[in-house]
C-alpha positions as CSV (number, residue, x, y, z in Angstrom):
1,X,3.7,-14.5,-24.6
2,X,6.0,-17.2,-23.7
3,X,7.2,-17.5,-19.9
4,X,7.1,-19.6,-17.0
5,X,3.9,-19.6,-14.7
6,X,4.4,-21.4,-11.5
7,X,2.4,-22.0,-8.4
8,X,5.0,-22.6,-5.7
9,X,3.0,-23.1,-2.3
10,X,5.1,-24.8,0.0
11,X,3.8,-27.8,2.1
12,X,0.3,-27.2,1.1
13,X,0.2,-23.7,3.0
14,X,-2.4,-21.1,2.3
15,X,-1.2,-17.9,0.2
16,X,1.0,-15.8,2.3
17,X,0.0,-12.4,3.3
18,X,1.4,-9.9,0.9
19,X,5.2,-9.9,1.2
20,X,7.5,-7.0,1.1
21,X,11.1,-6.5,-0.1
22,X,13.9,-4.2,0.4
23,X,12.5,-0.6,0.0
24,X,14.4,2.5,-0.7
25,X,13.4,6.1,0.8
26,X,11.5,5.6,2.7
27,X,12.5,2.1,3.9
28,X,10.4,-0.4,5.9
29,X,11.8,-2.7,8.4
30,X,10.4,-6.2,8.6
31,X,9.2,-7.9,11.6
32,X,7.7,-11.4,12.4
33,X,4.1,-11.3,11.2
34,X,4.7,-8.8,8.2
35,X,4.7,-6.0,10.3
36,X,6.7,-3.2,9.1
37,X,7.9,0.0,10.3
38,X,10.0,3.0,8.7
39,X,13.8,2.5,9.2
40,X,16.5,5.0,7.8
41,X,18.1,4.7,4.3
42,X,20.8,2.3,4.2
43,X,24.3,2.4,2.9
44,X,24.4,1.3,-0.7
45,X,27.3,-0.9,-1.8
46,X,30.0,0.5,-4.3
47,X,30.1,-0.8,-7.5
48,X,33.3,0.0,-9.5
49,X,34.5,3.3,-8.0
50,X,36.6,4.0,-4.7
51,X,34.3,7.0,-4.2
52,X,31.2,6.4,-2.5
53,X,28.0,6.7,-4.3
54,X,26.1,9.7,-4.0
55,X,23.3,10.1,-1.6
56,X,20.6,10.3,-4.2
57,X,22.1,7.6,-6.6
58,X,19.3,5.1,-7.8
59,X,19.2,2.0,-5.5
60,X,19.7,-1.3,-6.5
61,X,16.7,-2.2,-4.5
62,X,13.7,0.2,-4.3
63,X,10.0,0.7,-3.8
64,X,7.5,1.9,-6.4
65,X,4.5,3.8,-5.2
66,X,1.6,5.4,-7.4
67,X,-1.9,6.6,-6.9
68,X,-2.5,7.4,-10.5
69,X,-2.0,5.1,-13.4
70,X,1.1,5.7,-15.8
71,X,2.7,3.9,-18.6
72,X,6.4,4.0,-19.7
73,X,7.5,3.2,-23.0
74,X,10.2,0.7,-24.0
75,X,11.9,0.1,-20.4
76,X,14.9,-1.8,-20.8
77,X,16.2,-4.3,-18.1
78,X,19.9,-3.5,-17.8
79,X,20.1,-6.0,-15.0
80,X,18.3,-9.2,-14.1
81,X,15.4,-7.9,-12.1
82,X,13.0,-9.5,-9.4
83,X,9.9,-7.5,-8.5
84,X,6.9,-8.1,-6.3
85,X,3.5,-6.5,-6.8
86,X,2.2,-5.5,-3.2
87,X,-1.0,-3.8,-4.3
88,X,-2.6,-2.7,-7.7
89,X,-1.7,-4.3,-10.9
90,X,1.5,-4.2,-13.1
91,X,0.9,-4.8,-16.7
92,X,4.3,-5.7,-19.1
93,X,3.4,-5.3,-22.8
94,X,5.7,-6.6,-25.7
95,X,4.9,-7.2,-29.3
96,X,4.2,-11.0,-28.3
97,X,1.4,-9.9,-25.9
98,X,0.8,-8.5,-22.4
99,X,0.9,-9.9,-18.9
100,X,-0.5,-8.8,-15.8
101,X,0.8,-9.2,-12.1
102,X,-1.8,-9.1,-9.3
103,X,-0.7,-8.5,-5.7
104,X,1.3,-11.0,-4.0
105,X,2.8,-12.2,-7.6
106,X,6.5,-12.3,-8.0
107,X,8.1,-11.4,-11.4
108,X,11.5,-12.1,-12.9
109,X,12.5,-10.3,-15.9
110,X,15.7,-11.3,-17.4
111,X,18.5,-8.5,-18.3
112,X,18.2,-7.4,-22.2
113,X,14.2,-7.7,-22.3
114,X,12.3,-4.6,-22.9
115,X,8.7,-3.7,-22.1
116,X,6.0,-1.1,-22.1
117,X,5.2,-0.9,-18.4
118,X,1.9,0.2,-17.0
119,X,1.7,0.5,-13.2
120,X,-2.1,0.7,-12.3
121,X,-3.4,1.6,-8.7
122,X,-6.7,-0.5,-9.4
123,X,-8.3,-2.2,-7.7
124,X,-6.9,-1.3,-4.3
125,X,-6.5,2.4,-5.2
126,X,-2.7,2.4,-4.9
127,X,-0.1,0.7,-6.7
128,X,3.1,-0.7,-4.7
129,X,5.7,-2.9,-5.9
130,X,9.3,-3.7,-4.5
131,X,12.1,-4.1,-7.0
132,X,15.5,-5.7,-6.7
133,X,18.0,-5.3,-9.5
134,X,20.6,-8.1,-9.4
135,X,24.4,-7.4,-9.8
136,X,25.9,-9.7,-12.4
137,X,28.4,-10.7,-10.0
138,X,25.7,-12.0,-7.9
139,X,24.3,-14.2,-10.6
140,X,27.9,-15.4,-11.5
141,X,28.2,-16.4,-7.8
142,X,25.2,-18.4,-7.8
143,X,26.4,-20.6,-10.7
144,X,29.8,-20.7,-9.0
145,X,28.2,-21.9,-5.8
146,X,25.4,-24.3,-7.3
147,X,26.7,-25.3,-10.5
148,X,24.0,-28.2,-10.5
149,X,21.4,-25.8,-11.7
150,X,23.4,-24.8,-15.1
151,X,21.5,-27.5,-16.9
152,X,18.2,-25.9,-16.4
153,X,16.8,-23.4,-19.1
154,X,17.2,-19.9,-18.2
155,X,14.3,-17.4,-18.2
156,X,14.1,-15.9,-21.8
157,X,11.0,-13.5,-21.6
158,X,9.7,-13.5,-17.9
159,X,8.7,-15.8,-15.0
160,X,6.1,-15.5,-12.5
161,X,6.0,-17.3,-9.0
162,X,2.6,-17.2,-6.8
163,X,1.8,-18.2,-3.5
164,X,5.2,-19.4,-2.2
165,X,5.5,-18.8,1.3
166,X,9.1,-20.2,1.5
167,X,10.3,-17.8,-1.4
168,X,8.3,-15.0,0.5
169,X,10.2,-15.7,3.9
170,X,13.4,-15.7,1.8
171,X,12.8,-12.3,0.4
172,X,11.9,-10.9,4.0
173,X,15.4,-12.2,5.2
174,X,17.0,-10.5,2.2
175,X,15.0,-7.5,2.9
176,X,16.3,-7.2,6.5
177,X,20.0,-7.8,5.4
178,X,19.8,-5.3,2.7
179,X,18.1,-2.6,4.9
180,X,20.6,-3.0,7.7
181,X,23.5,-0.6,7.1
182,X,25.5,-2.9,9.8
183,X,25.0,-5.9,7.6
184,X,28.3,-7.0,5.7
185,X,28.1,-7.1,1.8
186,X,28.9,-10.8,2.4
187,X,25.8,-11.6,4.3
188,X,23.4,-9.5,2.1
189,X,24.6,-11.2,-1.0
190,X,24.0,-14.6,1.1
191,X,20.4,-13.6,1.5
192,X,19.9,-12.7,-2.2
193,X,21.7,-16.1,-3.1
194,X,19.0,-17.9,-1.0
195,X,16.2,-16.4,-2.9
196,X,18.0,-17.5,-6.2
197,X,18.6,-20.8,-4.9
198,X,14.8,-21.4,-3.9
199,X,13.6,-20.1,-7.3
200,X,15.9,-22.7,-8.8
201,X,15.1,-25.5,-6.4
202,X,11.3,-25.0,-6.1
203,X,10.3,-23.1,-9.3
204,X,12.9,-24.3,-11.9
205,X,13.6,-20.4,-12.6
206,X,17.4,-19.6,-13.3
207,X,18.7,-16.6,-14.9
208,X,21.4,-16.6,-17.9
209,X,25.0,-16.8,-16.6
210,X,26.4,-13.2,-17.2
211,X,29.0,-12.9,-20.0
212,X,31.6,-10.2,-20.7
213,X,30.3,-6.8,-20.7
214,X,30.2,-5.1,-24.1
215,X,31.2,-1.6,-24.8
216,X,27.8,0.0,-24.2
217,X,27.4,-1.9,-20.9
218,X,30.7,-0.6,-19.9
219,X,29.9,3.1,-20.7
220,X,26.4,2.5,-18.8
221,X,27.8,1.2,-15.7
222,X,30.5,3.8,-15.4
223,X,28.1,6.8,-15.8
224,X,25.4,5.0,-13.7
225,X,27.9,5.7,-10.8
226,X,27.8,9.3,-11.2
227,X,24.9,10.3,-13.6
228,X,25.4,13.9,-12.6
229,X,28.8,14.5,-13.7
230,X,29.9,16.1,-16.9
231,X,30.7,13.0,-19.0
232,X,32.7,14.3,-22.2
233,X,33.7,11.6,-24.7
234,X,37.2,12.2,-23.6
235,X,36.5,11.7,-20.0
236,X,34.4,8.3,-20.3
237,X,37.1,6.9,-22.8
238,X,39.9,7.8,-20.3
239,X,38.1,6.1,-17.6
240,X,37.8,2.9,-19.6
241,X,41.4,3.3,-20.6
242,X,41.0,4.0,-24.2
243,X,40.5,7.0,-26.7
244,X,37.3,8.6,-27.5
245,X,38.0,7.7,-31.1
246,X,38.5,3.9,-30.4
247,X,35.5,3.9,-28.1
248,X,33.2,5.4,-30.6
249,X,34.3,3.1,-33.2
250,X,33.7,0.2,-30.8
251,X,30.3,1.5,-29.8
252,X,29.4,2.0,-33.5
253,X,29.8,-1.7,-34.1
254,X,27.3,-2.0,-31.5
255,X,24.9,0.6,-33.0
256,X,25.5,3.0,-30.0
257,X,27.4,6.1,-29.3
258,X,28.9,7.7,-26.3
259,X,26.4,10.3,-26.1
260,X,23.6,7.9,-26.5
261,X,24.7,5.8,-23.6
262,X,25.2,8.7,-21.4
263,X,21.6,10.1,-22.0
264,X,20.1,6.8,-21.6
265,X,21.7,5.9,-18.4
266,X,20.8,9.4,-17.0
267,X,17.3,9.1,-18.0
268,X,16.9,5.5,-16.8
269,X,18.4,6.5,-13.4
270,X,15.9,9.4,-13.3
271,X,13.1,6.8,-13.8
272,X,14.0,4.9,-11.0
273,X,14.5,8.1,-8.6
274,X,11.3,9.3,-9.7
275,X,9.4,6.4,-8.6
276,X,11.3,5.5,-5.6
277,X,12.1,8.9,-3.8
278,X,10.1,11.9,-2.8
279,X,12.6,14.3,-4.0
280,X,11.4,17.1,-6.2
281,X,11.4,16.6,-10.0
282,X,13.9,19.4,-10.5
283,X,16.3,18.2,-7.9
284,X,16.2,14.8,-9.6
285,X,17.0,16.6,-12.9
286,X,20.1,17.8,-11.1
287,X,20.8,14.3,-9.6
288,X,21.2,13.0,-13.2
289,X,23.1,15.8,-14.9
290,X,20.2,18.0,-16.4
291,X,20.9,21.9,-15.2
292,X,17.7,22.7,-17.1
293,X,14.3,21.3,-15.7
294,X,12.5,21.9,-18.9
295,X,15.3,20.3,-21.0
296,X,15.2,17.0,-18.7
297,X,11.3,17.1,-18.9
298,X,11.6,17.1,-22.8
299,X,14.1,14.5,-22.9
300,X,12.3,12.2,-20.4
301,X,9.0,12.6,-22.4
302,X,10.9,11.6,-25.6
303,X,12.5,8.6,-24.2
304,X,9.6,7.2,-22.1
305,X,6.4,8.8,-23.6
306,X,5.3,10.5,-20.4
307,X,6.4,13.6,-18.5
308,X,8.5,13.1,-15.2
309,X,5.6,14.4,-12.9
310,X,3.2,11.8,-14.0
311,X,5.2,9.2,-12.0
312,X,4.4,11.2,-9.0
313,X,1.0,10.9,-6.7
């Protein structure tokens, strides 16, 4: 499979100890020397609504922990994603082939790509990874601030970074900022931009500049703010300042429907919550708009090829 593979050790330094990124429930706080302690859950930033995000909304940054291997079918990257394997092995499978990521390796997955994903605890006995989903606004801000990198070819499939102490340190600074409820949104974004800048300068890795959202993306971003709400076609259309018939016509041109967008968004939110929190499966079903545990389990299995409980220890 095509992709970038880079060894970015800075100044000839030895591979850094396993770095960590911003975590969801429970959160780790980073100290010098890579020591970490538990901290409270941060206040997550608002996206499009004047109302605060619900307490159990999927976080932009989260930790995945698994003690048993599981596979997820056709996971779509709705946003650009940066991940770091801490222990165990992550496998990404596509028709072109498969790629495995070992502890300490950073993987960058562009929005729009899709993968079958296997999270395997071997050889350490526990799979741990930190994930950061980048908001399109942050990527846009990167190009506004650092236009000199617009000439670089963006990542199309995936990119890999190994042994970069400098980028690892930037991750820790970003993690501290994103984990601190008192840290401003401006400073948090600055820390993430630092990571993107180092990826571009040291590794030649850049992401595609975001374009205008299509109608499917608009619906998904709306529903993602409150996946538990009762999203009728009329309500979705009204929130997007159009009519249900017009919205369905526009979505049909993209091979989509309102119902499909709502369902996909809910199940993708559930996938993140199942991997990043210790909430009961039944509670997560409610978090994403399913009142019936059995219907949620059936829908999740149809979509990802595995029952929700398989994502738990």
